[in-house]
Short mmCIF file of C-alpha atoms and ligand atoms in Angstrom, two decimals:
data_model
loop_
_atom_site.label_atom_id
_atom_site.label_comp_id
_atom_site.label_asym_id
_atom_site.label_seq_id
_atom_site.Cartn_x
_atom_site.Cartn_y
_atom_site.Cartn_z
CA MET J 126 105.47 81.97 148.57
CA LEU J 127 104.92 84.57 145.86
CA THR J 128 104.27 87.60 148.06
CA GLY J 129 106.40 90.55 146.98
CA ARG J 130 107.98 88.66 144.04
CA SER J 131 108.51 90.00 140.53
CA LEU J 132 107.80 87.95 137.40
CA ILE J 133 110.21 88.73 134.56
CA GLU J 134 110.47 85.41 132.75
CA PRO J 135 108.56 82.14 133.15
CA LEU J 136 111.26 80.26 135.03
CA ASN J 137 111.17 82.81 137.88
CA PHE J 138 108.43 80.63 139.38
CA THR J 139 108.87 76.94 140.12
CA ILE J 140 106.57 74.40 138.53
CA GLU J 141 104.91 73.94 141.96
CA GLU J 142 104.39 77.70 142.35
CA MET J 143 102.76 77.81 138.93
CA ASP J 144 100.64 74.82 139.86
CA GLY J 145 99.46 76.72 142.95
CA LEU J 146 98.48 79.68 140.76
CA PHE J 147 96.54 77.42 138.39
CA SER J 148 94.62 75.83 141.27
CA LEU J 149 93.81 79.30 142.59
CA ALA J 150 92.69 80.45 139.12
CA GLU J 151 90.46 77.36 138.79
CA ARG J 152 88.89 78.11 142.16
CA ILE J 153 88.25 81.72 141.07
CA GLU J 154 86.70 80.46 137.83
CA GLU J 155 84.34 78.15 139.75
CA ASP J 156 83.35 80.67 142.38
CA GLY J 157 83.03 84.26 141.18
CA ALA J 158 82.99 85.54 144.78
CA TYR J 159 86.25 83.85 145.76
CA LEU J 160 88.94 86.43 146.67
CA ARG J 161 86.59 89.25 145.70
CA ASP J 162 87.77 92.33 147.61
CA SER J 163 91.02 90.64 148.67
CA CYS J 164 93.03 93.49 147.07
CA ARG J 165 90.89 96.31 148.45
CA GLY J 166 93.08 99.34 149.10
CA LYS J 167 95.83 98.11 146.76
CA LEU J 168 96.92 99.97 143.64
CA LEU J 169 98.25 98.41 140.45
CA ALA J 170 100.17 100.53 137.91
CA THR J 171 99.93 99.41 134.29
CA LEU J 172 102.66 101.03 132.18
CA PHE J 173 102.26 100.13 128.52
CA PHE J 174 104.94 101.52 126.21
CA GLU J 175 103.55 99.27 123.41
CA PRO J 176 99.98 98.57 122.26
CA SER J 177 97.89 95.98 124.11
CA THR J 178 94.28 94.91 124.41
CA ARG J 179 94.10 91.63 126.32
CA THR J 180 97.13 91.90 128.56
CA ARG J 181 96.41 95.38 129.88
CA LEU J 182 92.66 95.02 130.10
CA SER J 183 92.80 91.56 131.69
CA PHE J 184 95.23 92.86 134.32
CA GLU J 185 92.96 95.82 135.00
CA ALA J 186 89.85 93.63 135.06
CA ALA J 187 91.63 91.22 137.40
CA MET J 188 92.63 93.99 139.81
CA LEU J 189 89.15 95.56 139.78
CA ARG J 190 87.52 92.16 140.37
CA LEU J 191 89.79 91.69 143.38
CA GLY J 192 88.55 95.02 144.77
CA GLY J 193 91.75 96.93 144.00
CA SER J 194 92.35 99.93 141.76
CA CYS J 195 94.51 100.70 138.73
CA LEU J 196 96.40 103.68 137.36
CA GLY J 197 98.84 104.03 134.50
CA PHE J 198 99.15 104.78 130.82
CA ALA J 199 98.52 102.92 127.60
CA GLU J 200 100.23 105.48 125.44
CA PRO J 201 103.85 106.37 126.28
CA SER J 202 103.47 109.72 124.50
CA SER J 203 101.29 110.81 127.43
CA SER J 204 104.00 109.98 130.01
CA SER J 205 107.29 111.71 130.81
CA ALA J 206 109.08 109.09 128.69
CA ALA J 207 108.15 111.44 125.83
CA LYS J 208 110.23 114.16 127.56
CA GLY J 209 113.24 111.87 127.74
CA GLU J 210 112.82 110.47 131.26
CA SER J 211 114.78 107.26 131.83
CA LEU J 212 112.91 104.03 132.49
CA ALA J 213 114.62 103.72 135.87
CA ASP J 214 113.34 107.14 136.94
CA THR J 215 109.81 106.38 135.73
CA ILE J 216 109.78 103.12 137.69
CA LYS J 217 111.22 104.67 140.87
CA THR J 218 108.51 107.32 140.68
CA VAL J 219 105.58 105.00 139.96
CA SER J 220 106.66 102.68 142.77
CA CYS J 221 106.01 105.57 145.18
CA TYR J 222 102.33 105.40 144.23
CA ALA J 223 101.55 101.76 143.43
CA ASP J 224 101.84 98.39 145.19
CA ALA J 225 102.83 96.54 142.01
CA ILE J 226 103.78 97.48 138.44
CA VAL J 227 102.83 95.71 135.22
CA MET J 228 104.95 96.90 132.32
CA ARG J 229 105.20 96.27 128.59
CA ASN J 230 108.17 97.78 126.81
CA PRO J 231 109.65 97.33 123.31
CA LYS J 232 113.19 96.81 124.68
CA GLU J 233 114.42 93.34 125.60
CA GLY J 234 115.61 93.39 129.21
CA ALA J 235 113.52 96.46 130.18
CA ALA J 236 111.46 94.49 132.72
CA LEU J 237 114.55 93.07 134.38
CA LEU J 238 116.03 96.55 134.68
CA ALA J 239 112.73 97.83 136.14
CA SER J 240 112.65 95.04 138.73
CA ARG J 241 116.18 95.95 139.82
CA VAL J 242 115.27 99.54 140.66
CA SER J 243 111.74 98.96 141.93
CA PRO J 244 110.90 98.45 145.60
CA VAL J 245 107.53 96.93 144.56
CA PRO J 246 106.98 93.79 142.43
CA VAL J 247 107.30 94.21 138.66
CA ILE J 248 105.40 91.97 136.26
CA ASN J 249 106.73 91.74 132.73
CA ALA J 250 103.85 92.12 130.27
CA GLY J 251 106.22 91.71 127.31
CA ASP J 252 109.76 93.00 126.72
CA GLY J 253 110.38 93.30 122.98
CA GLY J 254 110.81 89.93 121.29
CA HIS J 255 112.04 88.35 124.51
CA HIS J 256 109.49 87.15 127.08
CA HIS J 257 105.84 87.39 128.09
CA PRO J 258 105.48 85.24 131.21
CA THR J 259 101.86 86.03 132.08
CA GLN J 260 100.82 84.95 128.59
CA THR J 261 102.62 81.71 129.40
CA LEU J 262 100.60 81.35 132.62
CA THR J 263 97.50 81.92 130.48
CA ASP J 264 98.58 79.35 127.90
CA LEU J 265 99.51 76.71 130.46
CA LEU J 266 96.28 77.16 132.39
CA THR J 267 94.31 76.83 129.13
CA ILE J 268 96.17 73.66 128.16
CA ARG J 269 95.72 72.24 131.65
CA ARG J 270 91.97 73.04 131.69
CA LEU J 271 91.25 71.72 128.20
CA ARG J 272 93.81 68.94 127.71
CA GLY J 273 95.33 68.47 131.10
CA ASN J 274 96.07 65.65 133.45
CA ARG J 275 95.79 67.03 136.94
CA ARG J 276 97.63 64.17 138.60
CA GLU J 277 101.07 65.59 137.93
CA ALA J 278 102.63 68.95 138.83
CA GLY J 279 101.63 71.46 136.17
CA GLY J 280 99.21 68.86 134.81
CA ILE J 281 100.22 68.93 131.16
CA GLY J 282 102.79 66.25 130.43
CA GLY J 283 102.78 63.93 127.41
CA LEU J 284 101.47 66.37 124.79
CA THR J 285 102.79 67.27 121.34
CA VAL J 286 102.69 71.05 120.99
CA GLY J 287 103.06 72.73 117.59
CA PHE J 288 104.12 76.40 117.33
CA CYS J 289 103.30 78.02 114.00
CA GLY J 290 104.17 81.40 112.47
CA ASP J 291 106.69 83.96 113.64
CA LEU J 292 108.82 81.93 116.04
CA LYS J 293 111.73 84.35 115.76
CA PHE J 294 110.11 87.50 117.15
CA GLY J 295 107.11 85.96 118.94
CA ARG J 296 107.86 86.43 122.64
CA THR J 297 104.89 84.30 123.67
CA VAL J 298 106.50 81.36 121.84
CA HIS J 299 109.84 81.87 123.57
CA SER J 300 108.25 81.98 127.02
CA LEU J 301 105.91 79.04 126.49
CA ALA J 302 108.60 76.80 124.97
CA LYS J 303 110.90 77.59 127.88
CA ALA J 304 108.20 76.76 130.40
CA LEU J 305 107.13 73.53 128.66
CA VAL J 306 110.65 72.13 128.92
CA ARG J 307 109.97 71.44 132.60
CA HIS J 308 107.02 69.14 131.86
CA GLU J 309 107.34 65.40 131.38
CA LYS J 310 107.34 63.92 127.88
CA ILE J 311 106.49 67.09 125.98
CA ALA J 312 107.31 67.08 122.26
CA MET J 313 107.47 70.30 120.26
CA VAL J 314 107.04 70.95 116.56
CA PHE J 315 108.22 74.35 115.27
CA ILE J 316 106.48 75.38 112.05
CA SER J 317 107.86 78.51 110.38
CA PRO J 318 109.56 79.83 107.25
CA ALA J 319 113.37 79.69 107.43
CA GLU J 320 113.55 83.44 108.16
CA LEU J 321 111.33 83.18 111.21
CA ARG J 322 112.74 80.09 112.91
CA ALA J 323 112.82 79.85 116.71
CA PRO J 324 115.98 81.45 118.12
CA GLU J 325 118.95 79.23 118.74
CA TYR J 326 118.95 79.93 122.46
CA ILE J 327 115.59 78.13 122.63
CA THR J 328 116.49 75.14 120.46
CA ARG J 329 119.87 74.75 122.19
CA GLN J 330 118.09 74.59 125.53
CA LEU J 331 115.76 71.88 124.20
CA GLU J 332 118.75 69.85 123.04
CA LYS J 333 120.42 70.28 126.39
CA GLU J 334 117.31 69.09 128.23
CA HIS J 335 116.74 66.21 125.76
CA VAL J 336 113.31 67.52 124.77
CA GLU J 337 112.07 66.00 121.53
CA PHE J 338 111.51 68.67 118.85
CA THR J 339 111.36 69.02 115.08
CA GLU J 340 111.40 72.02 112.73
CA THR J 341 109.44 72.24 109.51
CA GLY J 342 108.01 74.77 107.09
CA ASN J 343 104.89 72.76 106.35
CA LEU J 344 101.81 73.02 108.59
CA GLU J 345 99.67 70.57 106.58
CA GLU J 346 102.29 67.86 106.91
CA VAL J 347 102.35 67.89 110.73
CA ILE J 348 98.94 69.14 111.82
CA GLY J 349 97.67 65.56 112.31
CA ASP J 350 100.38 64.85 114.93
CA LEU J 351 99.52 67.73 117.25
CA ASP J 352 97.58 67.89 120.54
CA VAL J 353 98.00 71.66 120.80
CA LEU J 354 98.48 74.05 117.88
CA TYR J 355 99.78 77.46 118.97
CA MET J 356 99.28 79.92 116.10
CA THR J 357 101.04 83.29 116.09
CA ARG J 358 100.94 86.54 114.18
CA VAL J 359 103.91 87.72 112.11
CA GLN J 360 105.31 90.50 114.31
CA ARG J 361 105.32 93.42 111.87
CA GLU J 362 106.66 95.92 114.46
CA ARG J 363 109.89 93.92 114.87
CA PHE J 364 110.76 93.69 111.15
CA PHE J 365 113.52 95.80 109.72
CA ASN J 366 111.82 96.23 106.38
CA GLU J 367 108.21 96.24 105.23
CA GLU J 368 108.88 94.11 102.10
CA ASP J 369 109.96 91.13 104.18
CA TYR J 370 106.87 91.50 106.32
CA ILE J 371 104.58 91.62 103.27
CA ARG J 372 106.27 88.56 101.78
CA LEU J 373 105.89 86.51 104.98
CA LYS J 374 102.72 87.76 106.62
CA ASP J 375 100.21 85.34 105.08
CA ILE J 376 102.45 82.32 104.88
CA TYR J 377 100.23 80.24 107.19
CA VAL J 378 96.47 80.52 107.25
CA LEU J 379 94.68 77.92 109.35
CA ASP J 380 91.32 77.25 107.74
CA ARG J 381 88.53 74.65 107.79
CA GLU J 382 90.26 72.58 105.15
CA LYS J 383 93.47 72.20 107.17
CA MET J 384 91.49 71.47 110.33
CA LYS J 385 90.07 68.35 108.59
CA ASN J 386 93.43 66.65 109.02
CA ALA J 387 93.81 67.55 112.71
CA LYS J 388 93.01 65.32 115.68
CA GLN J 389 89.48 65.51 117.07
CA ASP J 390 90.81 66.56 120.46
CA LEU J 391 93.33 69.11 119.17
CA ILE J 392 93.12 72.54 120.79
CA VAL J 393 94.01 75.62 118.74
CA LEU J 394 95.52 78.44 120.79
CA HIS J 395 96.60 81.95 119.78
CA PRO J 396 97.76 84.69 122.15
CA LEU J 397 95.85 87.15 119.91
CA PRO J 398 95.59 89.57 118.22
CA ARG J 399 95.22 87.54 115.03
CA VAL J 400 95.65 89.16 111.67
CA ASN J 401 95.11 86.58 108.88
CA GLU J 402 96.65 83.45 110.34
CA ILE J 403 93.37 81.86 111.48
CA ALA J 404 90.40 82.19 109.14
CA PRO J 405 87.28 83.38 111.03
CA GLU J 406 85.48 80.20 109.84
CA VAL J 407 87.63 78.22 112.33
CA ASP J 408 86.09 80.10 115.29
CA ALA J 409 83.00 77.90 115.15
CA ASP J 410 85.11 74.71 115.41
CA PRO J 411 84.93 73.33 118.98
CA ARG J 412 88.71 72.88 118.85
CA ALA J 413 89.25 76.66 118.56
CA ALA J 414 90.15 77.68 122.11
CA TYR J 415 91.66 81.16 121.69
CA PHE J 416 88.78 83.15 123.14
CA LYS J 417 88.53 80.78 126.11
CA GLN J 418 92.27 81.34 126.47
CA ALA J 419 91.70 85.11 126.72
CA ARG J 420 89.25 84.47 129.59
CA TYR J 421 91.67 82.17 131.42
CA GLY J 422 94.17 85.02 131.16
CA MET J 423 92.04 87.10 133.49
CA TYR J 424 91.62 84.28 136.05
CA VAL J 425 95.30 83.51 136.18
CA ARG J 426 96.16 87.22 136.51
CA MET J 427 93.71 87.44 139.41
CA ALA J 428 95.53 84.51 141.02
CA LEU J 429 98.90 86.14 140.35
CA LEU J 430 97.97 89.59 141.67
CA SER J 431 96.31 88.27 144.82
CA SER J 432 99.40 86.11 145.45
CA ILE J 433 102.10 88.70 144.90
CA LEU J 434 100.14 91.32 146.83
CA GLY J 435 99.85 88.93 149.76
CA ALA J 436 96.06 88.74 149.57
CA ALA J 437 95.59 85.06 148.59
CA PRO J 438 95.18 82.45 151.35
CA GLY J 439 98.57 81.06 152.25
CA ALA J 440 100.31 84.04 150.64
CA VAL J 441 101.02 85.69 154.01
CA PRO J 442 102.77 83.74 156.76
CA ASP J 443 99.91 83.73 159.27
CA GLY J 444 97.45 82.55 156.62
CA LYS J 445 95.30 85.68 156.87
CA ALA J 446 94.27 87.54 153.75
CA ALA J 447 95.75 91.03 153.57
CA PRO J 448 93.53 93.55 155.35
CA GLY J 449 91.65 96.16 153.37
CA GLY J 450 92.36 99.89 153.64
CA PHE J 451 95.07 101.99 152.09
CA SER J 452 98.64 101.30 153.02
CA PRO J 453 101.32 103.09 151.03
CA PRO J 454 103.76 100.83 149.18
CA GLY J 455 106.72 100.01 151.41
CA GLY J 456 109.64 97.63 151.40
CA LYS J 457 113.23 98.08 150.37
CA GLY J 458 113.94 101.37 148.68
CA ALA J 459 110.60 102.86 149.72
CA ALA J 460 112.32 105.55 151.75
CA SER J 461 113.56 107.12 148.51
CA CYS J 462 109.98 108.10 147.61
C1 NCD N 614 100.99 88.95 122.22
C2 NCD N 614 102.14 89.87 122.56
O1 NCD N 614 101.93 91.05 122.87
O2 NCD N 614 103.25 89.38 122.54
N1 NCD N 614 99.73 89.45 122.57
C3 NCD N 614 99.25 89.29 123.84
O3 NCD N 614 99.83 89.77 124.79
N2 NCD N 614 98.16 88.54 124.00
C4 NCD N 614 101.05 88.42 120.85
C5 NCD N 614 101.16 89.36 119.69
O4 NCD N 614 101.15 90.59 119.84
O5 NCD N 614 101.24 88.85 118.58
#
């Protein structure tokens, strides 16, 4: 049961719990009226200390489509963080007003800290170069919908997944690789320049779990082996110097020519935003799935919010959806408000 739970990194939810979210998201996709109004009277706070388009707007769209409301900031300079307020104090304050908090922060570990001081669930929308678990839900749902095998839990075993670009700082890569480890017969191919290789804590984990993986610098050489190609942007904001960024930023550009050597049923994913790493000419290729992926992100966030707010069927013990009407956030620590 996900009611009242925080989501800080992908392994916080079991594979079965994720499976339940994907089924719920698929039901929402099929039936636009399903769960509409289930979060009426609930408030979601979106606290973005770093830029965002899809994550913040898809969370807000999800909450509004569920009949709930949103408050928050997209610009930390307009919050008391600019006056020197600690993150813990900001979270304790916001949790007096909202039923759940979605936060993106440039510091690794910020979401975990927030969840420790918050009496309401905290959803990590990206903590520095560390994790981005709701992008992982988005990615897994997209893979399951477009390449999946629904017979098994999670529905995505047996695929070869290539990650290309900035595997060092790309938090979406770290979260997705970690989550894929739990699926049967997944193979991973990491494609990056030496400077931007996947962190050792990820590759060590793969070795420990006996997951097949290879590392290469050459996209053309391996593109024909892949079922899923996960392209990423070079994360300029995490570089220590601009020269390194300029040297590495255009190292991989997926274009029509390279797509000629890919499988016919490949799917190309990208968490977006893209800069130059996928040429716009690829958008017309039926294998380009990154805008579909952005849409699945909203469905899976609807499933997540309705589940953690206790509004989805089965989310509350008596099987009833949460009633409408305003109820102030409660739970442990609420008395401090
Ligand atoms: C990603 C992120 O913020 O980590 N974007 C997203 O949430 N869809 C990827 C990126 O910024 O490169």
